[in-house]
Tab-separated table of C-alpha atoms in Angstrom:
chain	number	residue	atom	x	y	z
A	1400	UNK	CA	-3.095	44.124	-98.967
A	1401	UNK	CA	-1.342	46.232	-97.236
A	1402	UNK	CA	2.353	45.098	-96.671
A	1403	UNK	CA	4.639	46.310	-94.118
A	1404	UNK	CA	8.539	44.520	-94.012
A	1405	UNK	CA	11.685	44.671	-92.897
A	1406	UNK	CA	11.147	44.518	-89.116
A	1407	UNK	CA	11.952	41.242	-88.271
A	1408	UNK	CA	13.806	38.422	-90.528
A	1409	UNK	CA	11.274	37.195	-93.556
A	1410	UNK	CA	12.185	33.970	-91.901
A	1411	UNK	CA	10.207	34.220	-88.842
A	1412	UNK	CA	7.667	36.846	-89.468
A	1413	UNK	CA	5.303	37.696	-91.942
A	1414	UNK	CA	4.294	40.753	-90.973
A	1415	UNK	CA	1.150	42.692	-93.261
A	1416	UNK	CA	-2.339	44.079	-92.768
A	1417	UNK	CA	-4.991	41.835	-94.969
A	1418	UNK	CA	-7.622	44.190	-96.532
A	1419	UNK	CA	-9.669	43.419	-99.634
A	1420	UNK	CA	-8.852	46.122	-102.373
A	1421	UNK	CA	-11.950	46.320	-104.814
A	1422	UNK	CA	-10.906	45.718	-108.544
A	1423	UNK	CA	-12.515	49.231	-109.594
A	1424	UNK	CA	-13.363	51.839	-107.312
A	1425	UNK	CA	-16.678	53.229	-107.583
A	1426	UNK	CA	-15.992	56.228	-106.349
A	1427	UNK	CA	-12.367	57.993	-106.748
A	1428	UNK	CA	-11.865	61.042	-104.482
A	1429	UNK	CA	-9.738	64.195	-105.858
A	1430	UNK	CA	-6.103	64.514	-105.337
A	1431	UNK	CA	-4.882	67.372	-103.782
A	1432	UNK	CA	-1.429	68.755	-103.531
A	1433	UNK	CA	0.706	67.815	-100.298
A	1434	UNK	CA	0.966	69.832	-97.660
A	1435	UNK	CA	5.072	70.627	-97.143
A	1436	UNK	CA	4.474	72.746	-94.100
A	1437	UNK	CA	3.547	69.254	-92.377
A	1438	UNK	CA	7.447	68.022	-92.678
A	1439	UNK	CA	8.880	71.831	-92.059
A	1440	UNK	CA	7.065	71.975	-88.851
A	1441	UNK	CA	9.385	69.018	-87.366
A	1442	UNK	CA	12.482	69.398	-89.606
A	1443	UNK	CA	14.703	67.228	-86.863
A	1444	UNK	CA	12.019	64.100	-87.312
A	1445	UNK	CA	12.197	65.010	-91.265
A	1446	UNK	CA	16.116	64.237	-91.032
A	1447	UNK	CA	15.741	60.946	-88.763
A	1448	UNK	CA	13.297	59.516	-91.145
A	1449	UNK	CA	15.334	60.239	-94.536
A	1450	UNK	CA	17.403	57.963	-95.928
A	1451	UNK	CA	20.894	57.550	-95.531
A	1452	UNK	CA	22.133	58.806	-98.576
A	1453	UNK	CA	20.331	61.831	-98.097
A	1454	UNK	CA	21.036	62.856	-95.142
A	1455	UNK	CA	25.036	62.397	-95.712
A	1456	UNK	CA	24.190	64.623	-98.827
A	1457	UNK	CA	22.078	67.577	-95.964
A	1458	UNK	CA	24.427	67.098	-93.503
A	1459	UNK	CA	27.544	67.861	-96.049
A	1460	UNK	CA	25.652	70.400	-98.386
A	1461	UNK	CA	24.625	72.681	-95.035
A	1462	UNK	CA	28.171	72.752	-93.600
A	1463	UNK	CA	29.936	73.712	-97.337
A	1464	UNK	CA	26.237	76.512	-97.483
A	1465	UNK	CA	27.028	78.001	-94.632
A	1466	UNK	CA	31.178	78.189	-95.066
A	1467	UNK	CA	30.063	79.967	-98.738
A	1468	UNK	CA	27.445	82.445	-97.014
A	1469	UNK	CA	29.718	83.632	-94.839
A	1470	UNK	CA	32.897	83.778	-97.020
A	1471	UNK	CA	30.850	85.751	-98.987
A	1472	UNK	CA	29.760	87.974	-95.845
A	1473	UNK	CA	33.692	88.434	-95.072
A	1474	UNK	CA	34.654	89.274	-98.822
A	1475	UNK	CA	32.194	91.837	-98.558
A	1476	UNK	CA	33.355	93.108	-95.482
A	1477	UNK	CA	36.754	93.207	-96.731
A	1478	UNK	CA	35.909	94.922	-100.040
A	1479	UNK	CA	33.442	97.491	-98.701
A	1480	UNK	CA	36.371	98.660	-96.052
A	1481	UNK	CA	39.203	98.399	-98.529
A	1482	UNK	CA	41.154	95.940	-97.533
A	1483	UNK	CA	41.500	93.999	-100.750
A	1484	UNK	CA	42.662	97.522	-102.495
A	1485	UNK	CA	45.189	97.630	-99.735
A	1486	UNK	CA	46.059	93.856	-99.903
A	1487	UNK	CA	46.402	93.879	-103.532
A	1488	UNK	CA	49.123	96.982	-103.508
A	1489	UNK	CA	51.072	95.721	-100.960
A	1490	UNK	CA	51.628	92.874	-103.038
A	1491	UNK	CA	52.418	95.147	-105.842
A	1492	UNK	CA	54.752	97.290	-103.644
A	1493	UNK	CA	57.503	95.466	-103.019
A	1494	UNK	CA	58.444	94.211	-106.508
A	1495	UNK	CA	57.847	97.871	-107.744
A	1496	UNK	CA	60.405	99.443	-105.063
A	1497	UNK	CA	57.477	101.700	-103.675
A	1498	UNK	CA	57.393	99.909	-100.192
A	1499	UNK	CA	55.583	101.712	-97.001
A	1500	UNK	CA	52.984	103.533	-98.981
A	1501	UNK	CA	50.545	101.315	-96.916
A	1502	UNK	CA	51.874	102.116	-93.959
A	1503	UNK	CA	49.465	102.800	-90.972
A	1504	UNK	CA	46.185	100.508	-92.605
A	1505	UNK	CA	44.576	98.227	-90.851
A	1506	UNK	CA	42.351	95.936	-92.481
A	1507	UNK	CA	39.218	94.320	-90.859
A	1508	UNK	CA	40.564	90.756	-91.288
A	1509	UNK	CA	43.990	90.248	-91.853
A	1510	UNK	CA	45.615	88.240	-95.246
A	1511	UNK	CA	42.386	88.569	-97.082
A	1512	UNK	CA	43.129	89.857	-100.749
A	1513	UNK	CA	40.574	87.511	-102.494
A	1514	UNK	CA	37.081	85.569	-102.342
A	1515	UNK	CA	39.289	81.940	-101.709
A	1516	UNK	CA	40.676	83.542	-98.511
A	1517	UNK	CA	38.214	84.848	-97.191
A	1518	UNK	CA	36.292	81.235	-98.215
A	1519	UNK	CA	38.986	80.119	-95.770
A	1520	UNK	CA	39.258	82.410	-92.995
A	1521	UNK	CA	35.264	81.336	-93.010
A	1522	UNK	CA	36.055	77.854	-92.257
A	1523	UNK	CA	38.654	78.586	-90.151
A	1524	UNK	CA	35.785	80.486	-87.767
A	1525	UNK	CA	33.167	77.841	-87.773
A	1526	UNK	CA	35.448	75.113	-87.512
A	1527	UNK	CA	37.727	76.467	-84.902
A	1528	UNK	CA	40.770	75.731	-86.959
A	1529	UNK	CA	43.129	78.696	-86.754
A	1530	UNK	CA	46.789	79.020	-88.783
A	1531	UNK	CA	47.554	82.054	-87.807
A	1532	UNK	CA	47.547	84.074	-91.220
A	1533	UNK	CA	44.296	85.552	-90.859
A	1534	UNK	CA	42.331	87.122	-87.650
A	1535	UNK	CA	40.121	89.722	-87.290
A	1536	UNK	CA	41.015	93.310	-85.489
A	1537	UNK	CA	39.345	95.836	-83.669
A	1538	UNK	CA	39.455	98.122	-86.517
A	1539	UNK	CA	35.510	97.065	-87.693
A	1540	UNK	CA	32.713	96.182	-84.967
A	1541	UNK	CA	30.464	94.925	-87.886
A	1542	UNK	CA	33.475	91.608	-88.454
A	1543	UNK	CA	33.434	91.672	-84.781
A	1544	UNK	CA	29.822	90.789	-85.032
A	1545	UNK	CA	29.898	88.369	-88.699
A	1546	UNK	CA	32.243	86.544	-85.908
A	1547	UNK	CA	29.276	85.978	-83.269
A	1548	UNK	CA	26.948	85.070	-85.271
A	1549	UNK	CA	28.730	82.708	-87.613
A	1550	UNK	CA	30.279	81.043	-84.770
A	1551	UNK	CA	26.390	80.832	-83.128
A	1552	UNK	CA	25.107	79.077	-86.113
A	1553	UNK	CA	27.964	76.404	-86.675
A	1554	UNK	CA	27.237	75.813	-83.155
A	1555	UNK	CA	23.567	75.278	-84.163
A	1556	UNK	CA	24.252	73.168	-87.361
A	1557	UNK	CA	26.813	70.910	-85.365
A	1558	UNK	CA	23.923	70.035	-82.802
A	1559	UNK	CA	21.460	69.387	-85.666
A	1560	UNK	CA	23.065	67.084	-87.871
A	1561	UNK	CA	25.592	65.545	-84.917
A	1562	UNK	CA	22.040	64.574	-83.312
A	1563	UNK	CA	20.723	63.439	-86.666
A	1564	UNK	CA	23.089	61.033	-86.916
A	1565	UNK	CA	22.992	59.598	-83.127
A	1566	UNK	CA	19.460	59.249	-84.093
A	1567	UNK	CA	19.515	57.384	-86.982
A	1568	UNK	CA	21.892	54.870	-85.713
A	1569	UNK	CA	20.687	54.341	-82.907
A	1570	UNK	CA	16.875	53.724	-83.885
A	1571	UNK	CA	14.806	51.375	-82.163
A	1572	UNK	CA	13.817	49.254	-85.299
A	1573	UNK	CA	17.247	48.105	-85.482
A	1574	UNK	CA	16.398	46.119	-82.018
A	1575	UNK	CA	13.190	45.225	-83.027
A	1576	UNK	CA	14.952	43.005	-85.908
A	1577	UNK	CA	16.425	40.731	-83.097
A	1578	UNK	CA	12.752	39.996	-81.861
A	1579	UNK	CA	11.453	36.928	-83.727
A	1580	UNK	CA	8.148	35.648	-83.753
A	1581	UNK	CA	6.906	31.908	-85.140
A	1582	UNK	CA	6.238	31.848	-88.811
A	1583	UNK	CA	2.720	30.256	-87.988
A	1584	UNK	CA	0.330	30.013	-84.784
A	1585	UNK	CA	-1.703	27.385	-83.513
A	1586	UNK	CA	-4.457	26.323	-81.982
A	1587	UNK	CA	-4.760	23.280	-80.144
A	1588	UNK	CA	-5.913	22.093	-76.637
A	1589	UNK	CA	-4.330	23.820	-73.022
A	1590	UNK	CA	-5.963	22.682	-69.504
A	1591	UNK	CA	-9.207	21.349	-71.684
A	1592	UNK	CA	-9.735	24.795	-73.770
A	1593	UNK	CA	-8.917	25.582	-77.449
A	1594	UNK	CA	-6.367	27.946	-77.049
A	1595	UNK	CA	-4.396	30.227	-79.828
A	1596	UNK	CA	-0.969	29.940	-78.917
A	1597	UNK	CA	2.088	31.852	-80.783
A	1598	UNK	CA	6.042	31.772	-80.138
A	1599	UNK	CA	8.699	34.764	-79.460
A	1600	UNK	CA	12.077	35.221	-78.793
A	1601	UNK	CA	14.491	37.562	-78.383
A	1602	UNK	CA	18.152	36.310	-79.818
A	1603	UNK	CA	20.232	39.021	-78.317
A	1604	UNK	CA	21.593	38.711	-74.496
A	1605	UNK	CA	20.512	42.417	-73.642
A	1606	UNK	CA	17.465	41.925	-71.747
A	1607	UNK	CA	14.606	44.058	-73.330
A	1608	UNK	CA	12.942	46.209	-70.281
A	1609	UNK	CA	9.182	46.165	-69.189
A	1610	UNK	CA	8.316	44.104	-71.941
A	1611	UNK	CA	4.636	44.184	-72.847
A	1612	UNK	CA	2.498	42.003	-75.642
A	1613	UNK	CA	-0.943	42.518	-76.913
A	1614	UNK	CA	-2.868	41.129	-79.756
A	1615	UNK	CA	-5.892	42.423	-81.815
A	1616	UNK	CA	-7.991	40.865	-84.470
A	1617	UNK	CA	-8.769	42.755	-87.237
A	1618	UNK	CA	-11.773	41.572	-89.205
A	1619	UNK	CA	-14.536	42.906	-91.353
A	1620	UNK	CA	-17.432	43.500	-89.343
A	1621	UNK	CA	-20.985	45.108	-90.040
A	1622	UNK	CA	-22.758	46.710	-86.929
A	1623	UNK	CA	-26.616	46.458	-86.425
A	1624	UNK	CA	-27.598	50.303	-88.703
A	1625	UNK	CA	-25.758	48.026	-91.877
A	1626	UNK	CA	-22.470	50.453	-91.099
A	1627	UNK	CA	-19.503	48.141	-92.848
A	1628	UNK	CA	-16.080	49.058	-91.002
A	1629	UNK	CA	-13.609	47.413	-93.159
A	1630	UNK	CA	-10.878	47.163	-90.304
A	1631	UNK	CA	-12.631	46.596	-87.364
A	1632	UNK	CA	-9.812	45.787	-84.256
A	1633	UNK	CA	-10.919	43.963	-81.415
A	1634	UNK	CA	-8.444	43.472	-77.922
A	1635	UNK	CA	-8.124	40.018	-77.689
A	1636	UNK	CA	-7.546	38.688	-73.826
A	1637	UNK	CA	-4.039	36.905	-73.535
A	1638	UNK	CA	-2.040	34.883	-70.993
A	1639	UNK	CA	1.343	33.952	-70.402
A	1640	UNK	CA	3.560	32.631	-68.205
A	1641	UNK	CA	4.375	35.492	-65.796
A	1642	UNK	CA	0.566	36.831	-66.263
A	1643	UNK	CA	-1.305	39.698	-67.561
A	1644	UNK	CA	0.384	41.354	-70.913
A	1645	UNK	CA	4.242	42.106	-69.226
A	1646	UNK	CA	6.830	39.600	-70.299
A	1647	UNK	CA	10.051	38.079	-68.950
A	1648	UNK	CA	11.777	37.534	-72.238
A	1649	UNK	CA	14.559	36.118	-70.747
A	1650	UNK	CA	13.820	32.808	-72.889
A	1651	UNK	CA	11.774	32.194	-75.627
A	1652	UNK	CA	7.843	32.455	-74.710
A	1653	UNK	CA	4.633	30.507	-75.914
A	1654	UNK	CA	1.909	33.588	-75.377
A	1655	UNK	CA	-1.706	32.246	-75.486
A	1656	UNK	CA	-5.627	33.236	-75.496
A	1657	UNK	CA	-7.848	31.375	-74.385
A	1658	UNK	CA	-10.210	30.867	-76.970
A	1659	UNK	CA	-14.160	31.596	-74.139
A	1660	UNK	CA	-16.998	32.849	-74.827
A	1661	UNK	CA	-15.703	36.246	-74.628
A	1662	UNK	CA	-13.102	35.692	-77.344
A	1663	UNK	CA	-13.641	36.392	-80.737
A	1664	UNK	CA	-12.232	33.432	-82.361
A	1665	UNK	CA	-15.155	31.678	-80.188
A	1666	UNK	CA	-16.627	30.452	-83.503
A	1667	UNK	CA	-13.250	29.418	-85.402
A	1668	UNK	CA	-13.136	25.842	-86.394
A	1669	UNK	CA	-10.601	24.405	-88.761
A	1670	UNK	CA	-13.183	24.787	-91.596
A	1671	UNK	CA	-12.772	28.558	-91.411
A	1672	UNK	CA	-8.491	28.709	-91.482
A	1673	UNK	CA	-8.245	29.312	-95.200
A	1674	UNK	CA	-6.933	31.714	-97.297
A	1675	UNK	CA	-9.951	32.895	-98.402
A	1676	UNK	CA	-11.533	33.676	-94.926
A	1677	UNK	CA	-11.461	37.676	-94.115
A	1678	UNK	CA	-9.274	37.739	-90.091
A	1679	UNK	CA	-5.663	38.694	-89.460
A	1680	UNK	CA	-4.332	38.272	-85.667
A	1681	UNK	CA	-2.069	41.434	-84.899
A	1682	UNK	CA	0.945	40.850	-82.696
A	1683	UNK	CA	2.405	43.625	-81.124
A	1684	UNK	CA	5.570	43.305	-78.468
A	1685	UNK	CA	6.991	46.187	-77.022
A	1686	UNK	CA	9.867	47.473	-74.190
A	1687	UNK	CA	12.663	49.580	-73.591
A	1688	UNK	CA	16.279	48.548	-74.805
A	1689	UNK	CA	18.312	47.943	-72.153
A	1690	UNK	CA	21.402	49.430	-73.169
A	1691	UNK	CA	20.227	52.780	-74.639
A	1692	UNK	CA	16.924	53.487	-73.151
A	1693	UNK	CA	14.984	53.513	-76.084
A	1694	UNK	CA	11.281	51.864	-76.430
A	1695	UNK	CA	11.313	49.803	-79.178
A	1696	UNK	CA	8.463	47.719	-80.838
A	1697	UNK	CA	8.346	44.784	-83.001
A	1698	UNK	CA	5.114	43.447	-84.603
A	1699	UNK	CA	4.106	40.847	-86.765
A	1700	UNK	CA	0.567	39.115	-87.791
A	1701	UNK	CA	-1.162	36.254	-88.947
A	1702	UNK	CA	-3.624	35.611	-91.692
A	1703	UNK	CA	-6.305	32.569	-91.277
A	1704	UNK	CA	-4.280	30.357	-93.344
A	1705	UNK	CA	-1.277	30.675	-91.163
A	1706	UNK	CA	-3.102	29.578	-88.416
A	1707	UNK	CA	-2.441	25.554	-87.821
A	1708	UNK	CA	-5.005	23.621	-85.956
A	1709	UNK	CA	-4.463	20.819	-83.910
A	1710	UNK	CA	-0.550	21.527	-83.175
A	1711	UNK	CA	1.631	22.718	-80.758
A	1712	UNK	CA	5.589	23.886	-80.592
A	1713	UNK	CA	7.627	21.616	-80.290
A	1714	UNK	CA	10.506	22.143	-76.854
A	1715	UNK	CA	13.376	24.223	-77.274
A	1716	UNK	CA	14.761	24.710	-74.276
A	1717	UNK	CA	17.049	22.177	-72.682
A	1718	UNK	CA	18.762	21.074	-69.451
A	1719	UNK	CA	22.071	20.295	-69.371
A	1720	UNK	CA	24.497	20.052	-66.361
A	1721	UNK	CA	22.798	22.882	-64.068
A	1722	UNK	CA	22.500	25.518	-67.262
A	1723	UNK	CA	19.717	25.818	-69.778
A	1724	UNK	CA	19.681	25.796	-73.619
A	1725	UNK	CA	17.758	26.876	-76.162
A	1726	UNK	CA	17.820	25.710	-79.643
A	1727	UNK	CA	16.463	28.279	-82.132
A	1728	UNK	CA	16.626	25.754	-85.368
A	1729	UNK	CA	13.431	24.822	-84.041
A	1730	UNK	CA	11.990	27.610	-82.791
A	1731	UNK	CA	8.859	27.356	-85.682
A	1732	UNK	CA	8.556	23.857	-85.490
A	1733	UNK	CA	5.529	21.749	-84.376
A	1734	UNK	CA	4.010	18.664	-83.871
A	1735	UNK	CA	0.667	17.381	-84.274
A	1736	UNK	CA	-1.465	16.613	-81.326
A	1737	UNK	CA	-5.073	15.321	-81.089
A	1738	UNK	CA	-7.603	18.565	-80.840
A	1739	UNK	CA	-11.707	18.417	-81.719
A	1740	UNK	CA	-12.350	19.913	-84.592
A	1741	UNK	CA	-15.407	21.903	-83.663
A	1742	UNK	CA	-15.380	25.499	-82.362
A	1743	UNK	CA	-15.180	25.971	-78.716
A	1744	UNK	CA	-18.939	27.462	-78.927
A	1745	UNK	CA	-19.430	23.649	-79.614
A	1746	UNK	CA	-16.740	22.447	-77.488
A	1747	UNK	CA	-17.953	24.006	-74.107
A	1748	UNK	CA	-21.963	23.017	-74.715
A	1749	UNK	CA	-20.796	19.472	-75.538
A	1750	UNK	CA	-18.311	18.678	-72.943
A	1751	UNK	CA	-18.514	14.713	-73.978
A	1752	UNK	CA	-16.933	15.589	-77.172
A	1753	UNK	CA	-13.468	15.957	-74.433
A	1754	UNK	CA	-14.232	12.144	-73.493
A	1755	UNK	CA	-13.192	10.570	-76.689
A	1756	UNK	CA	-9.976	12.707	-77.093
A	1757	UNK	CA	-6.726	10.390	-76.152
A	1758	UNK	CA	-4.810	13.521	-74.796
A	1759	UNK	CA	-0.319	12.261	-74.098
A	1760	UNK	CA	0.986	15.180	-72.234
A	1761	UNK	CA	4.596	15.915	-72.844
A	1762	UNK	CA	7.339	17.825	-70.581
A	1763	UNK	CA	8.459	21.331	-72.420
A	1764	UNK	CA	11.657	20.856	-70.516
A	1765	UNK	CA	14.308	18.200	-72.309
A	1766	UNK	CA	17.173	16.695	-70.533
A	1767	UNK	CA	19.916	15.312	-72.583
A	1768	UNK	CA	23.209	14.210	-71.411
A	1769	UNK	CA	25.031	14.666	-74.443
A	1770	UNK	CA	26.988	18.103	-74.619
A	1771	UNK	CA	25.914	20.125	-77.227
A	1772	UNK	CA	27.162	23.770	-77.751
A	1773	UNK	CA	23.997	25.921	-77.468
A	1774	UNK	CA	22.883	29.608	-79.275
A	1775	UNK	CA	22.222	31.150	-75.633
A	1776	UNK	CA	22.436	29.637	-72.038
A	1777	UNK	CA	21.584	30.896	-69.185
A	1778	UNK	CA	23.543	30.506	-65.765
């Protein structure tokens, strides 16, 4: 089983892709090495995806990098043109009494008699933090050009990691954790047809933008040559309330199929919702955040056993004084209601089988008059 968490609260989702793994594998292919260039060839989407800890350990170890490569390009500068010969007897000079024997030198950078200051005047370039104790003169064009370049790639490292870190907080996944889905589905009776119904919400008051669903059923299947696909996905038709797959999730949704001939859960009957019976139902909802832009996509899935037949969610939303409510403690919850237990292969060749069902439809709206302070209202 392959398991896939942390998208939306263990609560409400159990999100996983069922697949049989065989005890001992007849076959057992060679393992090869990785292949690094694969990450170097998008270093930016190698950064996003690391974890926090190491990117705060990147993003400090490439600033302090590049402050010691080019301290040590400015000591060098400084030593091959003499300037910490120079800087070194002028120190000397004055408690020996032999001042003005330096007179008329001028050094490349300024103040630099040692590998610390220059370390300095190094982050004083790429940071744009000047004292005023060291600066570089006209005296050597190759500092002149250590200066354009180092100040080129802090500009460069600033726009790396700086967009790193936009990145990675503002990831869409983080959304995605606000979109719930019901612990269980369920199949029970719409407008006279077996229908497999499921539950989502959003609990933030940021709308989510174009908001699509779709659902697949992933199953083992055999074609007619004997060619076993272990993970065969199928589209599965679905309606909802506004129609086709884009959702208003401005309050929490019930999302159907309708279980026809075309369907194919068209031979599902209770007997088959067990734990032991190879199908998975694949939810995926997707949209753009409204306040950054950003598609984001939650999914979660269902295995035959959490599949309940013959029930139905119970209402959440409620009407009080002009303004609706919606009441997430029982946003999972259902209720039994009477439902054949037969397939709906059986169900649409026998249509007397409808004739003995004692069907007592119920409003999905509440009213209560009692004031109640509610998770989310709208106006």
């Amino acid at each position: 089983m392959l398991s896939r968490k942390g998208i939306i609260p263990e609560e409400y989702v159990l999100t996983r892709l069922a697949e049989d793994v065989p005890d001992h594998a007849r076959y057992r292919a060679r393992e090869r090495r990785g292949r690094l260039g694969r990450f170097l060839q998008d270093v930016f989407t190698t950064l996003v995806d690391l974890k926090w800890p190491h990117t705060l350990l990147i993003f400090t170890m490439s600033f302090l990098c590049s402050w010691l490569l080019f301290g040590m390009v400015w000591w060098l500068i400084a030593f091959a043109h003499g300037d910490l010969d120079h800087s070194t007897r002028l120190q000397r000079e004055p408690a020996e009494g032999t001042a003005g024997s330096g007179a008329g030198f001028v050094p490349c950078v300024t103040s630099i008699h040692s590998f610390t200051s220059a370390f300095l005047f190094s982050i004083e370039v790429q940071v744009t933090i000047g004292f005023g104790g060291r600066m570089v003169t006209e005296e050597c064009p190759a500092a002149i050009l250590v200066l354009i370049v180092q100040n080129i790639v802090g500009l460069v490292i600033n726009a790396i990691m700086l967009g790193c870190i936009f990145m990675k907080t503002s990831q869409a996944h983080r959304r995605a954790e606000t979109l719930i889905f019901s612990k269980h589905a369920v199949i029970a009776l719409r407008e006279g047809r077996l229908c497999f119904m499921l539950r989502v919400g959003d609990l933030r008051k940021s709308m989510i933008i174009s908001a699509t669903i779709r659902m697949q059923v992933v199953k083992k299947t055999a074609s007619l040559e004997g060619e076993v696909v272990p993970l065969n996905q199928i589209d599965i038709q679905m309606e909802n309330p506004v129609g086709g797959n884009s959702i208003f999730l401005v309050s929490p949704l019930i999302i159907y199929h309708v279980i026809d001939k075309n369907s194919p859960l068209y031979d599902i009957s209770p007997t088959n919702l067990h734990h032991h019976e190879d199908l998975e139902i694949i939810v995926i909802l997707e949209g753009v955040v409204e306040t950054t832009g950003i598609t984001t996509q939650a999914r979660t899935s269902y295995l035959a056993d959490e599949i309940l037949w013959g029930q139905r969610f119970v209402p959440i939303v409620a009407e009080e004084d002009g303004r609706y409510s919606v009441d997430y403690s029982k946003f999972g919850n259902t209720v039994k209601v009477p439902t054949p237990s037969c397939t709906a292969r059986q169900l649409e060749e026998d249509k007397s089988i409808m004739d003995t069902m004692p069907l007592s439809p119920k409003g999905t709206i509440r009213k209560r008059s009692v004031k109640l302070k509610p998770k989310f209202t709208i106006s």
